[in-house]
XYZ file of N, CA and C in Angstrom:
285
model
N -115.573 -121.942 -102.529
C -115.135 -121.245 -101.501
C -113.990 -121.232 -100.848
N -113.226 -122.428 -101.023
C -112.065 -122.491 -100.688
C -110.926 -121.642 -101.523
N -111.284 -121.433 -102.857
C -110.520 -120.648 -103.799
C -110.755 -119.310 -103.394
N -111.843 -118.704 -102.567
C -111.868 -117.427 -102.234
C -110.975 -117.297 -100.834
N -110.791 -118.281 -99.931
C -110.003 -118.207 -99.079
C -108.687 -118.131 -99.149
N -108.493 -118.839 -100.299
C -106.951 -118.856 -100.668
C -106.628 -117.633 -100.994
N -107.306 -116.976 -102.256
C -107.340 -115.798 -102.530
C -106.957 -114.661 -101.701
N -107.791 -114.743 -100.600
C -107.552 -113.823 -99.759
C -106.341 -113.919 -98.561
N -106.158 -115.050 -98.534
C -104.594 -115.578 -97.802
C -103.662 -114.962 -98.574
N -103.525 -115.240 -99.874
C -102.339 -114.725 -100.891
C -102.283 -113.273 -100.676
N -103.346 -112.589 -101.033
C -103.312 -110.992 -101.097
C -102.890 -110.422 -99.540
N -103.494 -111.113 -98.428
C -103.110 -110.783 -97.239
C -101.614 -110.897 -97.148
N -101.120 -111.987 -97.332
C -99.554 -112.333 -97.288
C -98.767 -111.254 -98.200
N -99.372 -110.995 -99.232
C -98.593 -109.859 -99.979
C -98.888 -108.381 -99.573
N -99.522 -108.303 -98.597
C -99.555 -106.925 -98.134
C -100.922 -106.195 -98.333
N -101.701 -106.635 -99.042
C -103.110 -106.035 -99.652
C -103.856 -106.044 -98.246
N -104.762 -105.065 -98.464
C -105.726 -105.047 -97.094
C -107.074 -104.982 -97.573
N -107.491 -105.397 -98.768
C -108.926 -105.496 -99.367
C -108.932 -105.898 -100.622
N -110.041 -106.150 -101.221
C -110.187 -106.700 -102.544
C -111.462 -106.094 -103.366
N -111.421 -105.667 -104.595
C -112.304 -105.099 -105.390
C -112.491 -106.206 -106.465
N -113.622 -106.750 -106.865
C -113.897 -107.582 -107.809
C -114.938 -106.676 -108.518
N -114.946 -107.034 -110.159
C -116.331 -106.765 -110.719
C -116.899 -107.963 -111.094
N -118.438 -107.545 -110.958
C -119.417 -108.787 -111.181
C -118.878 -110.053 -112.249
N -118.389 -109.416 -113.408
C -118.151 -110.496 -114.321
C -117.157 -111.331 -113.942
N -116.147 -110.950 -112.947
C -115.207 -111.882 -112.296
C -115.839 -112.848 -111.423
N -116.998 -112.711 -111.187
C -117.476 -113.739 -109.880
C -118.665 -114.673 -110.926
N -118.372 -115.708 -110.478
C -119.307 -117.014 -111.045
C -120.620 -116.470 -110.884
N -121.507 -116.751 -111.828
C -123.131 -116.372 -111.813
C -123.716 -117.226 -110.658
N -123.024 -118.669 -110.125
C -123.609 -118.985 -109.088
C -123.521 -118.344 -107.856
N -122.645 -117.319 -107.546
C -122.395 -116.519 -106.681
C -123.831 -115.722 -106.158
N -124.264 -115.391 -107.562
C -125.614 -114.523 -107.218
C -126.861 -115.257 -107.033
N -126.922 -116.581 -107.065
C -127.981 -117.406 -106.943
C -127.812 -117.953 -105.329
N -128.808 -117.331 -104.521
C -128.492 -117.624 -103.046
C -128.902 -118.911 -102.824
N -129.648 -119.727 -103.507
C -129.700 -121.176 -103.296
C -128.426 -121.964 -103.261
N -127.348 -121.704 -103.903
C -125.946 -122.232 -104.014
C -125.446 -122.003 -102.408
N -125.683 -121.009 -101.869
C -125.047 -120.822 -100.524
C -123.504 -120.101 -100.574
N -123.195 -119.945 -102.010
C -122.106 -119.600 -102.247
C -121.705 -118.196 -101.491
N -122.590 -117.228 -101.766
C -122.308 -115.857 -101.572
C -122.384 -115.672 -100.174
N -123.092 -116.403 -99.254
C -123.178 -116.374 -97.880
C -121.656 -117.059 -97.258
N -121.356 -118.257 -97.574
C -120.075 -118.832 -97.226
C -118.936 -117.962 -97.604
N -118.766 -117.285 -98.865
C -117.671 -116.603 -99.031
C -117.544 -115.399 -98.298
N -118.778 -114.460 -98.397
C -118.820 -113.489 -97.469
C -118.492 -113.356 -96.111
N -119.123 -114.604 -95.575
C -118.765 -114.843 -94.113
C -117.343 -114.823 -93.755
N -116.455 -115.501 -94.794
C -114.987 -115.789 -94.487
C -114.235 -114.339 -94.486
N -114.841 -113.678 -95.571
C -114.232 -112.253 -95.593
C -114.477 -111.452 -94.444
N -115.672 -111.763 -94.078
C -116.071 -110.754 -92.653
C -115.539 -111.526 -91.571
N -115.291 -112.704 -91.245
C -114.461 -113.211 -90.108
C -113.129 -113.026 -90.114
N -112.330 -112.780 -91.318
C -111.036 -112.551 -91.503
C -110.690 -110.907 -91.553
N -111.959 -110.089 -91.498
C -111.905 -108.659 -91.662
C -111.150 -108.335 -92.745
N -111.371 -108.853 -94.004
C -110.519 -108.447 -95.255
C -111.899 -107.844 -96.020
N -111.778 -106.621 -96.283
C -112.856 -105.927 -96.962
C -113.021 -106.434 -98.208
N -114.129 -106.703 -98.684
C -114.512 -106.980 -100.272
C -115.450 -106.294 -100.702
N -115.085 -105.644 -101.968
C -116.194 -104.810 -102.589
C -116.516 -105.258 -103.925
N -117.855 -105.516 -104.252
C -118.125 -106.097 -105.602
C -118.622 -104.788 -106.651
N -118.233 -104.866 -107.842
C -118.664 -103.531 -108.377
C -119.650 -104.160 -109.598
N -120.732 -103.579 -109.734
C -121.850 -103.994 -110.939
C -123.121 -103.221 -110.784
N -123.775 -103.941 -111.799
C -125.295 -103.199 -111.582
C -126.027 -104.462 -111.212
N -126.339 -104.543 -109.697
C -126.916 -105.677 -109.148
C -128.429 -105.567 -109.216
N -129.093 -104.455 -109.743
C -130.301 -104.271 -109.921
C -130.834 -105.058 -111.028
N -130.003 -105.885 -111.711
C -130.561 -106.658 -112.895
C -130.849 -108.121 -112.627
N -130.527 -108.454 -111.215
C -130.901 -109.591 -110.666
C -132.251 -109.737 -109.975
N -133.292 -110.391 -110.440
C -134.709 -110.328 -109.994
C -135.013 -110.738 -108.586
N -134.046 -111.506 -108.158
C -134.126 -112.181 -106.662
C -134.403 -111.113 -105.492
N -135.518 -111.215 -105.033
C -135.766 -110.026 -103.851
C -134.802 -110.635 -102.649
N -134.690 -111.729 -102.553
C -133.770 -112.379 -101.720
C -132.239 -111.959 -101.678
N -131.706 -111.777 -102.958
C -130.414 -111.348 -103.279
C -130.613 -109.769 -102.754
N -131.585 -109.228 -103.271
C -131.255 -107.650 -103.180
C -131.529 -107.177 -101.639
N -132.077 -107.955 -100.761
C -132.009 -107.835 -99.405
C -130.693 -108.123 -98.838
N -130.037 -109.102 -99.160
C -128.792 -109.750 -99.204
C -127.855 -108.535 -99.300
N -127.815 -107.972 -100.454
C -127.155 -106.951 -100.675
C -127.212 -105.779 -99.926
N -128.612 -105.396 -99.810
C -128.726 -104.151 -98.726
C -128.150 -104.543 -97.252
N -128.358 -105.782 -96.649
C -128.033 -106.161 -95.367
C -126.252 -105.859 -95.532
N -125.707 -106.153 -96.464
C -124.211 -106.447 -96.559
C -123.750 -105.074 -96.750
N -124.433 -104.165 -97.338
C -124.169 -102.845 -97.303
C -124.065 -101.859 -96.164
N -124.867 -102.247 -95.168
C -124.828 -101.894 -94.056
C -123.560 -101.915 -93.230
N -122.825 -102.754 -93.394
C -121.500 -102.918 -92.877
C -120.257 -102.592 -93.424
N -119.111 -102.887 -93.027
C -117.816 -102.412 -93.745
C -116.976 -103.465 -94.428
N -117.497 -104.749 -94.114
C -116.522 -105.594 -94.564
C -117.081 -106.210 -96.192
N -118.050 -106.128 -96.237
C -118.436 -106.532 -97.733
C -119.514 -105.901 -98.348
N -119.298 -104.909 -99.182
C -120.024 -104.155 -99.945
C -120.341 -104.284 -101.639
N -121.452 -103.891 -101.911
C -121.891 -103.945 -103.492
C -122.071 -102.544 -103.842
N -121.393 -102.000 -104.793
C -121.277 -100.762 -105.488
C -121.526 -100.362 -106.989
N -121.981 -99.532 -107.527
C -121.761 -99.597 -108.902
C -120.619 -99.281 -109.638
N -119.847 -98.426 -108.971
C -118.643 -97.886 -109.721
C -117.367 -98.107 -108.899
N -116.069 -97.918 -109.510
C -114.924 -98.295 -109.124
C -114.414 -96.918 -108.166
N -115.030 -95.622 -108.422
C -114.726 -94.785 -107.401
C -115.275 -94.811 -106.218
N -116.662 -95.571 -106.080
C -117.234 -95.794 -104.872
C -116.644 -96.841 -104.037
N -115.978 -97.928 -105.099
C -115.278 -99.100 -104.150
C -114.207 -98.472 -103.593
N -113.424 -97.625 -104.425
C -111.968 -97.113 -103.671
C -112.307 -96.141 -102.504
N -113.362 -95.498 -102.618
C -113.591 -94.649 -101.472
C -114.149 -95.654 -100.170
N -114.680 -96.593 -100.376
C -115.105 -97.452 -99.193
C -113.742 -98.055 -98.707
N -113.005 -98.730 -99.488
C -111.622 -99.067 -98.992
C -110.715 -98.272 -98.402
N -110.888 -96.924 -98.751
C -109.920 -96.032 -98.099
C -110.294 -95.326 -96.993
N -111.348 -95.707 -96.628
C -112.160 -95.012 -95.265
C -111.314 -95.868 -94.203
N -111.037 -95.128 -92.993
C -110.132 -95.843 -91.810
C -110.766 -96.769 -91.260
């Protein structure tokens, strides 16, 4: 969680206004909601209004709780889960 906050701070300081990550760049523990890692990290990105878009095929994760978590996140604008880079870029380019 602290690594995510440091990364966000570094990117913000350098003038970035969002982050796109591929699923492979994220530790598998992130996708296990029992670790609470996803909730903590996504809360930080939301609190600081720093958009985060994760790219991948998240349907492969069997957890219904995770699928619900993804659906709820995708209702907002701060943290989204998409399948392709063009989708991610489109989300970040919206005013």
